[in-house]
CSV table of C-alpha atoms and ligand atoms in Angstrom, one decimal:
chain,number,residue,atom,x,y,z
T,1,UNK,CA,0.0,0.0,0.0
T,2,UNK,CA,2.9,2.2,1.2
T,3,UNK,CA,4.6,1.5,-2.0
T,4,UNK,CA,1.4,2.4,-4.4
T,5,UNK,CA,1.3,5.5,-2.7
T,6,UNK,CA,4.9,6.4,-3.3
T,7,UNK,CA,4.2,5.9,-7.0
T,8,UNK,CA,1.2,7.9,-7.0
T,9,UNK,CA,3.5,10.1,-5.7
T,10,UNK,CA,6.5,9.8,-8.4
T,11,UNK,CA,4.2,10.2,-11.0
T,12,UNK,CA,2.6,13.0,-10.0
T,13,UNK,CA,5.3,14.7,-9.2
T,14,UNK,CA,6.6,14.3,-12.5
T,15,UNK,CA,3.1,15.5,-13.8
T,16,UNK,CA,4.0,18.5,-12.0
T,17,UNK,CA,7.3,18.8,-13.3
T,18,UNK,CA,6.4,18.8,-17.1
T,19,UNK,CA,3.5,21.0,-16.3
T,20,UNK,CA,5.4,23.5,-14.2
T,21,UNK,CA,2.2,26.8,-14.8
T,22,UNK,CA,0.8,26.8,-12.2
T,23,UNK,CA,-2.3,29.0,-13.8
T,24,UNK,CA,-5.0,28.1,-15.9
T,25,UNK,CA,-4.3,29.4,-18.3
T,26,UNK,CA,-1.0,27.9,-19.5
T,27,UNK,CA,1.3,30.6,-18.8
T,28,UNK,CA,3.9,30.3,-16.4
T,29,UNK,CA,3.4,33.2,-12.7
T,30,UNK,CA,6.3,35.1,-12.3
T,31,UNK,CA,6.5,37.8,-9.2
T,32,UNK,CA,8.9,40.1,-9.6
T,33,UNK,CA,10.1,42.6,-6.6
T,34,UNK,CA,11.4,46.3,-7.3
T,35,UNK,CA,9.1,47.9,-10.7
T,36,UNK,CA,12.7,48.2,-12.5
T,37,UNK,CA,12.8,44.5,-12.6
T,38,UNK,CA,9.1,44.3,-13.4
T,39,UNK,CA,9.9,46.2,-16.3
T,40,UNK,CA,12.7,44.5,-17.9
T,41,UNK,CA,11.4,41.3,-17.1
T,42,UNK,CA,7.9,42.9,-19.2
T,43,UNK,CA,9.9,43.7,-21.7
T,44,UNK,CA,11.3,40.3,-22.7
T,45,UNK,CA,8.3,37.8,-21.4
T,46,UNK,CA,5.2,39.9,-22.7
T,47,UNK,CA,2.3,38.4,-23.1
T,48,UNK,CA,3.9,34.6,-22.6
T,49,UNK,CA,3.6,34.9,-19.0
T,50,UNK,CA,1.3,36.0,-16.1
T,51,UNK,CA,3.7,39.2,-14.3
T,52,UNK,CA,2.8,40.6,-11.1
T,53,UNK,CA,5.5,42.9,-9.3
T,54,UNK,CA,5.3,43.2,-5.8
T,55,UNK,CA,6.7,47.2,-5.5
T,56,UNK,CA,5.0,49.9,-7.0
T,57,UNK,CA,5.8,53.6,-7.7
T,58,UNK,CA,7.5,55.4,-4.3
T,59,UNK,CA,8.2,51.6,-2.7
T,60,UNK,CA,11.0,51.3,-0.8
T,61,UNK,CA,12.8,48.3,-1.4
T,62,UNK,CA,15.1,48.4,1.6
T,63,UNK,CA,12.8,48.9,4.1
T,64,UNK,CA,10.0,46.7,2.5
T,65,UNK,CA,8.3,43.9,4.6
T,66,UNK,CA,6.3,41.0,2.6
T,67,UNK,CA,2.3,41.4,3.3
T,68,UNK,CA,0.4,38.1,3.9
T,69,UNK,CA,-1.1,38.9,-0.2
T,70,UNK,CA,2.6,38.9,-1.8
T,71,UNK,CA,3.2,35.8,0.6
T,72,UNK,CA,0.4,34.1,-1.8
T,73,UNK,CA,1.5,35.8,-5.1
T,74,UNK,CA,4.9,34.5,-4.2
T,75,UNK,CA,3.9,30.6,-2.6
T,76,UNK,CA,1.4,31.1,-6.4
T,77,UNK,CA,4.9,31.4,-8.4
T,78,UNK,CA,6.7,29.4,-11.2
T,79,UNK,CA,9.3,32.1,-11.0
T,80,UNK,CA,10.8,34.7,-8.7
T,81,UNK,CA,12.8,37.3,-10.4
T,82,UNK,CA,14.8,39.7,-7.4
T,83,UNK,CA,17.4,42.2,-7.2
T,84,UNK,CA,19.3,40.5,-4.7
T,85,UNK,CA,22.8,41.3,-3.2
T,86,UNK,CA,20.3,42.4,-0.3
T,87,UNK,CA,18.5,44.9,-1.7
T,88,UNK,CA,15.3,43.3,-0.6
T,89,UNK,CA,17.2,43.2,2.8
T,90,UNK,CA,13.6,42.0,4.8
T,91,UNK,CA,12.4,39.6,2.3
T,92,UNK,CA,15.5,37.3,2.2
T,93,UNK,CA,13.8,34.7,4.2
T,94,UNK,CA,10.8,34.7,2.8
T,95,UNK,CA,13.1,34.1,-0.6
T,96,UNK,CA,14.4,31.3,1.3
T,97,UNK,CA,11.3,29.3,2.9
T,98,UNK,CA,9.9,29.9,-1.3
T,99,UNK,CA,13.3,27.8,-2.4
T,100,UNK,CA,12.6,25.3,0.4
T,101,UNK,CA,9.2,25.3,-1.7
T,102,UNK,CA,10.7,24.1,-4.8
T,103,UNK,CA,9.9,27.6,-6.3
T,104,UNK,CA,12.9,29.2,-8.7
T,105,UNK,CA,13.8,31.6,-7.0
T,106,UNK,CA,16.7,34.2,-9.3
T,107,UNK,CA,18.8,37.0,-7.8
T,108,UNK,CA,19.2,39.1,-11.0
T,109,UNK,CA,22.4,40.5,-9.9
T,110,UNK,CA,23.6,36.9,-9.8
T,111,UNK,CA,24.3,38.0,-13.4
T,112,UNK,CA,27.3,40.4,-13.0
T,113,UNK,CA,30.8,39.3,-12.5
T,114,UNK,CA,31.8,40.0,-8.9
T,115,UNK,CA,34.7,41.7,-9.7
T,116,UNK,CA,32.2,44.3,-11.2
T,117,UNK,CA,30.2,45.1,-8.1
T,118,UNK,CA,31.2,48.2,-6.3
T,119,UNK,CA,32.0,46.7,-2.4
T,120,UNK,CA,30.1,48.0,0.7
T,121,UNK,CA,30.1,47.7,4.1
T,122,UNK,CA,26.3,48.6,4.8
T,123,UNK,CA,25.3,45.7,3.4
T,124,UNK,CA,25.5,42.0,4.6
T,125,UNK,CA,26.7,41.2,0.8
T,126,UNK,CA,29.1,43.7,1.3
T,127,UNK,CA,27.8,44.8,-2.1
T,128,UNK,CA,25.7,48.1,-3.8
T,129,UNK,CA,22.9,46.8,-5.4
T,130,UNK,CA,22.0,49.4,-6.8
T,131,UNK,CA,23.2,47.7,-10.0
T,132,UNK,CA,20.5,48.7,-12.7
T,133,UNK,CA,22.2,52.4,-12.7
T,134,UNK,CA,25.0,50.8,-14.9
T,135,UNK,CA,23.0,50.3,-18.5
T,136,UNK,CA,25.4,47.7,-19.1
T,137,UNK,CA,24.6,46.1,-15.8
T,138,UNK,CA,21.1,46.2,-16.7
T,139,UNK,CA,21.8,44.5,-20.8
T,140,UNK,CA,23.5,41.6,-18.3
T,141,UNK,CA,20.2,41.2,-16.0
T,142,UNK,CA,18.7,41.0,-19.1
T,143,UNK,CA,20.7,38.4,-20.7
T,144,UNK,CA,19.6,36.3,-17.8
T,145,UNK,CA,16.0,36.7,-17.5
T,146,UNK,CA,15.9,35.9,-21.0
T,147,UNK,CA,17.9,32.6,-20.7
T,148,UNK,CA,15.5,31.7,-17.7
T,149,UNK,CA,12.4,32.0,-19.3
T,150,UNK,CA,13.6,30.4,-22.2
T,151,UNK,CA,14.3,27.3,-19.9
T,152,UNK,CA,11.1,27.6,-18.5
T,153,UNK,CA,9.2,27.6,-21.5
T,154,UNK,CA,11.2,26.6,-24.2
T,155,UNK,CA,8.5,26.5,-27.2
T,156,UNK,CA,8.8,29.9,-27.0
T,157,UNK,CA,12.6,30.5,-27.0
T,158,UNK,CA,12.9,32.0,-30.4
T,159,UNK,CA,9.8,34.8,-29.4
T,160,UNK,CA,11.8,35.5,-26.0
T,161,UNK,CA,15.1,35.9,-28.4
T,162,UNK,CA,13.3,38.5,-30.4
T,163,UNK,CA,12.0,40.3,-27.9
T,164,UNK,CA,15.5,40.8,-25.7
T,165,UNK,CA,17.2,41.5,-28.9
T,166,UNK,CA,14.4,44.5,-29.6
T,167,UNK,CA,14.8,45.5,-26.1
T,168,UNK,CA,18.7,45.4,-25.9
T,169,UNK,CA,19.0,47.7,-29.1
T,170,UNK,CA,16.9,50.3,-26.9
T,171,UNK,CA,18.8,49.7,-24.4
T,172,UNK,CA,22.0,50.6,-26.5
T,173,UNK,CA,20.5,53.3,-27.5
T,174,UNK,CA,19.6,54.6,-24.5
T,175,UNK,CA,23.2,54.4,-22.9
T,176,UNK,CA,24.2,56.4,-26.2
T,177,UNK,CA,21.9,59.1,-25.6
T,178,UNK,CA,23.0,59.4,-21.6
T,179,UNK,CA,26.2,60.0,-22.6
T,180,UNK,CA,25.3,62.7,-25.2
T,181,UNK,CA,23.5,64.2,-22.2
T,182,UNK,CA,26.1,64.1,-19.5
T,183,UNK,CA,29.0,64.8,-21.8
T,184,UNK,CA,27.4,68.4,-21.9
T,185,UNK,CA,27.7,68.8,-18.2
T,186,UNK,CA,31.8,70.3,-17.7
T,187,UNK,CA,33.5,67.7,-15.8
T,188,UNK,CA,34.3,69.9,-12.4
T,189,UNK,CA,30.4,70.1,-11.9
T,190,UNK,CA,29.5,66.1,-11.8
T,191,UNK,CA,29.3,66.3,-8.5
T,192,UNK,CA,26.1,64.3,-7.2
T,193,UNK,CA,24.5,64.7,-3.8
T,194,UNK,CA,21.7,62.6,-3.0
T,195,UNK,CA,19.4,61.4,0.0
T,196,UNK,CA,20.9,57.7,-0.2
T,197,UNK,CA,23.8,56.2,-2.0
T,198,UNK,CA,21.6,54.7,-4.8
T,199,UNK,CA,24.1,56.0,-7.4
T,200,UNK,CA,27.6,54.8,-7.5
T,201,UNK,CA,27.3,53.1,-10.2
T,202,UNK,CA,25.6,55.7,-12.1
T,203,UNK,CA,28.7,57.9,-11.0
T,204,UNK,CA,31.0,55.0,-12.0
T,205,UNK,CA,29.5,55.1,-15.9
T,206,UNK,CA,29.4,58.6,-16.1
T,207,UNK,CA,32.1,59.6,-14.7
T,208,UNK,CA,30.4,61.5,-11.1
T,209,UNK,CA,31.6,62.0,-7.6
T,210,UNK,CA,28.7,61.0,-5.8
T,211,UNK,CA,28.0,61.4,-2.2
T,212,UNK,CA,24.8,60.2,-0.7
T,213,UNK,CA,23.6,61.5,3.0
T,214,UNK,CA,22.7,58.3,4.5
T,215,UNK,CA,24.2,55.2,4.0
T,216,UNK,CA,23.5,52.9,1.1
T,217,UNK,CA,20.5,51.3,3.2
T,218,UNK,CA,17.8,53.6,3.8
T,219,UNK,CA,17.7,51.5,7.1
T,220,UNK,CA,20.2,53.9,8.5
T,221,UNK,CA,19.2,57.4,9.3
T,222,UNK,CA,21.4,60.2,8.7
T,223,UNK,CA,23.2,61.6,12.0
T,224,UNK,CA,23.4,65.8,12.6
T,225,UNK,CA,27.3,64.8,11.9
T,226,UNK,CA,26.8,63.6,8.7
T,227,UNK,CA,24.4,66.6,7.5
T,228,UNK,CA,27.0,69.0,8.9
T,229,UNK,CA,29.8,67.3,7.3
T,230,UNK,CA,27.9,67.0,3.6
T,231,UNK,CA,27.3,71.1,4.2
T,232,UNK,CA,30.7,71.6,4.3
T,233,UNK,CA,31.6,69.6,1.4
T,234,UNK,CA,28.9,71.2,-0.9
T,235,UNK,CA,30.3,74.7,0.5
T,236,UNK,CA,33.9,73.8,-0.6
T,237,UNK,CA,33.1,72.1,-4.0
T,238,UNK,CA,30.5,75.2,-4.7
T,239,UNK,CA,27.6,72.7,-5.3
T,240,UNK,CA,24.6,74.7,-6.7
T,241,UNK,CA,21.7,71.6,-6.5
T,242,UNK,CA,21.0,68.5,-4.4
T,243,UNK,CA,18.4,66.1,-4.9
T,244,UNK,CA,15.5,64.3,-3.0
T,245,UNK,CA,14.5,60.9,-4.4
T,246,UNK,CA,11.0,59.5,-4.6
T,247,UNK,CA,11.7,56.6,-2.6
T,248,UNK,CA,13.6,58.3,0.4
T,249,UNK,CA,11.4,61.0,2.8
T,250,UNK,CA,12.6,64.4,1.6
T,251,UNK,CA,12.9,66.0,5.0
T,252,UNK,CA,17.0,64.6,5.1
T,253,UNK,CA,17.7,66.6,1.6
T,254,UNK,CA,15.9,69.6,3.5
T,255,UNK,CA,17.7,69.9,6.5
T,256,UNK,CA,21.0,69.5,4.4
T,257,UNK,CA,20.2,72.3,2.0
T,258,UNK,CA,19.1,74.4,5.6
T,259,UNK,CA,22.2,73.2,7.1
T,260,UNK,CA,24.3,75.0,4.2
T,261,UNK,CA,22.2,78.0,3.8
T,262,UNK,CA,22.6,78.5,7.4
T,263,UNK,CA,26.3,79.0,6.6
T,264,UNK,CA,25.7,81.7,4.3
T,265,UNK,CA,25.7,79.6,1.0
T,266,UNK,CA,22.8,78.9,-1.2
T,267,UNK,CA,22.7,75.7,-2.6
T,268,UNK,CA,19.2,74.5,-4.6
T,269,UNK,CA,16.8,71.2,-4.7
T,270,UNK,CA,17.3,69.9,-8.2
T,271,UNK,CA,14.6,68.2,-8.0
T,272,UNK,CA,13.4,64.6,-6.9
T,273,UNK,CA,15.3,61.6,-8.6
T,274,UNK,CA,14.0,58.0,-8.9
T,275,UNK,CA,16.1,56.1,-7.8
T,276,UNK,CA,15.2,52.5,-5.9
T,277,UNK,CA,11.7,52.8,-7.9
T,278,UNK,CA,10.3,53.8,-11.1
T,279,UNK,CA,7.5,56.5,-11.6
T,280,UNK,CA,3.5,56.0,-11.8
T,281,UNK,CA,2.6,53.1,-14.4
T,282,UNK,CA,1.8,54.6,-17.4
T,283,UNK,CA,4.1,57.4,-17.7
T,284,UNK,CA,7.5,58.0,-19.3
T,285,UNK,CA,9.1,57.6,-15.7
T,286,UNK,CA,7.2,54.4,-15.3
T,287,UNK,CA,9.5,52.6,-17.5
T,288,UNK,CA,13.1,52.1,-17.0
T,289,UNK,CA,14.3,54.0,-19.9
T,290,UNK,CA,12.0,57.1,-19.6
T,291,UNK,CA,13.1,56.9,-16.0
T,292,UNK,CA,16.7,57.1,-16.3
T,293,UNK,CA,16.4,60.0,-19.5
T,294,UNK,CA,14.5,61.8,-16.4
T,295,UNK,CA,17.2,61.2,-13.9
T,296,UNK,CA,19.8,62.5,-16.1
T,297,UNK,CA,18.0,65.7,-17.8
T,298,UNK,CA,17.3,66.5,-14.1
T,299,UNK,CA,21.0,66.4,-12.9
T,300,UNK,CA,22.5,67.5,-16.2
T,301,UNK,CA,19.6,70.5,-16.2
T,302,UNK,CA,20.2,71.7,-11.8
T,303,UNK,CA,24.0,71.6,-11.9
T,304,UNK,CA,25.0,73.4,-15.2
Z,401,ZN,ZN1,18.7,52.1,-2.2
């Protein structure tokens, strides 16, 4: 009897295994975390597969806790696409008890090369992952979804193909037009002062000294030292903007700029960067590459 049973078991399993959608409708579930990743991973699985991201617009992804609803979008899941080197620092064991689930679970940043990461001590990686501010960092994510799904589904490898290559050539493109941007920014002004250090790789691409006011984690307040310390440094370098970002409460950009014009200086907000999130769906800033033409036009635009 305990022997049928086993079988039963074998088989279905097996069942399961060929079978892997777990929807109705034939198409595999795939839960994605930050919107960036939502977005690329859009872009290259279309309409071949059921995508739900967990983070919208504004969403914090350091500080961001699992609700019992993305607990059953993620049990519900053929596919877990996240940012990983502990960006999602608070959903790391709910990523685990998923695997324990048999669930695929795929840190995009497992993509990059680790002598390519820029090294911190804020996080328990000891890497930024803040990687998608590198567009080439971003074609390599991309790479990697696209390889995944086509293992997942492979009937529909060749589609998958097409689509990545469509979105890589934007993607080129995009990197072209940064640069164009930037390059008409003079060198001694790409100086970049931010709420959080969600940019260092940015800076690394283009060529900015970036400074963030709290660390790289959100999950660390900024200290009156700190603010004092970032006024003087804007004051020497003759800074004219700083910016807030949507993700990060503005109040620590606003006690910085107070903190220099208390000194005598006048420095400007340059306006408010996205930077762990992308804008409301349905507008240019919604989507990674309208987001990161925002990002730059803003800098480029304050600090000239
Ligand atoms: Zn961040």
């Amino acid at each position: 009897m305990k022997k049928h049973l086993i079988i039963i078991c074998v088989i279905a399993s097996l069942f399961s295994c060929k079978n892997t959608s777990k929807q109705e409708n034939g198409k595999l579930n795939i839960v994605t975390t930050t919107s960036m990743i939502t977005d690329l991973v859009k872009n290259i699985g279309g309409d071949l597969i059921n995508l739900q991201g967990l983070m919208g617009s504004g969403v914090d992804p350091h500080l961001y806790k699992a609700s019992e609803g993305d607990v059953s979008k993620l049990a519900n899941a053929d596919i877990i696409f996240y940012n990983g080197l502990h960006l999602e620092g608070k959903l790391v064991e709910v990523f685990e008890k998923m695997e324990h689930q048999n669930i695929h679970t795929v840190a995009i940043s497992d993509a990059l090369e680790k002598n390519t990461l820029i090294g911190s001590e804020y996080f328990a990686s000891n890497y930024d992952p803040h990687i998608w501010f590198d567009v080439d960092n971003w074609v390599l994510a991309g790479n990697y979804v696209t390889h995944v799904l086509q293992e997942a589904i492979p009937e529909h490898a060749q589609t998958l193909e097409n689509n990545w290559k469509n979105y890589q050539s934007q993607l080129y493109n995009l990197k072209e037009e940064l640069y164009k941007i930037v390059e008409t920014l003079p060198e001694d002004k790409r100086i970049l002062v931010t709420a959080h250090d969600a940019f260092n790789y940015f800076g690394n691409a283009f060529d900015f000294e970036v400074v963030g006011l709290q660390g790289l984690s959100t999950a660390t307040e900024a200290g009156v030292q700190d603010v004092q310390k970032l006024a003087a440094f804007i004051i020497e370098k003759q800074v004219k903007a700083i910016f807030i970002e949507s993700s990060v409460p503005r109040r620590t950009i606003e006690a910085l700029q107070a903190a220099v014009n208390s000194k005598g200086h006048q420095v400007a907000i340059g306006g408010t960067l996205y930077s762990d999130a992308l804008g409301n769906p349905g507008t240019v800033e919604g989507e990674y590459i309208g987001m990161f033409k925002y990002n730059v036009n803003t800098i480029v635009n304050a600090l000239k």
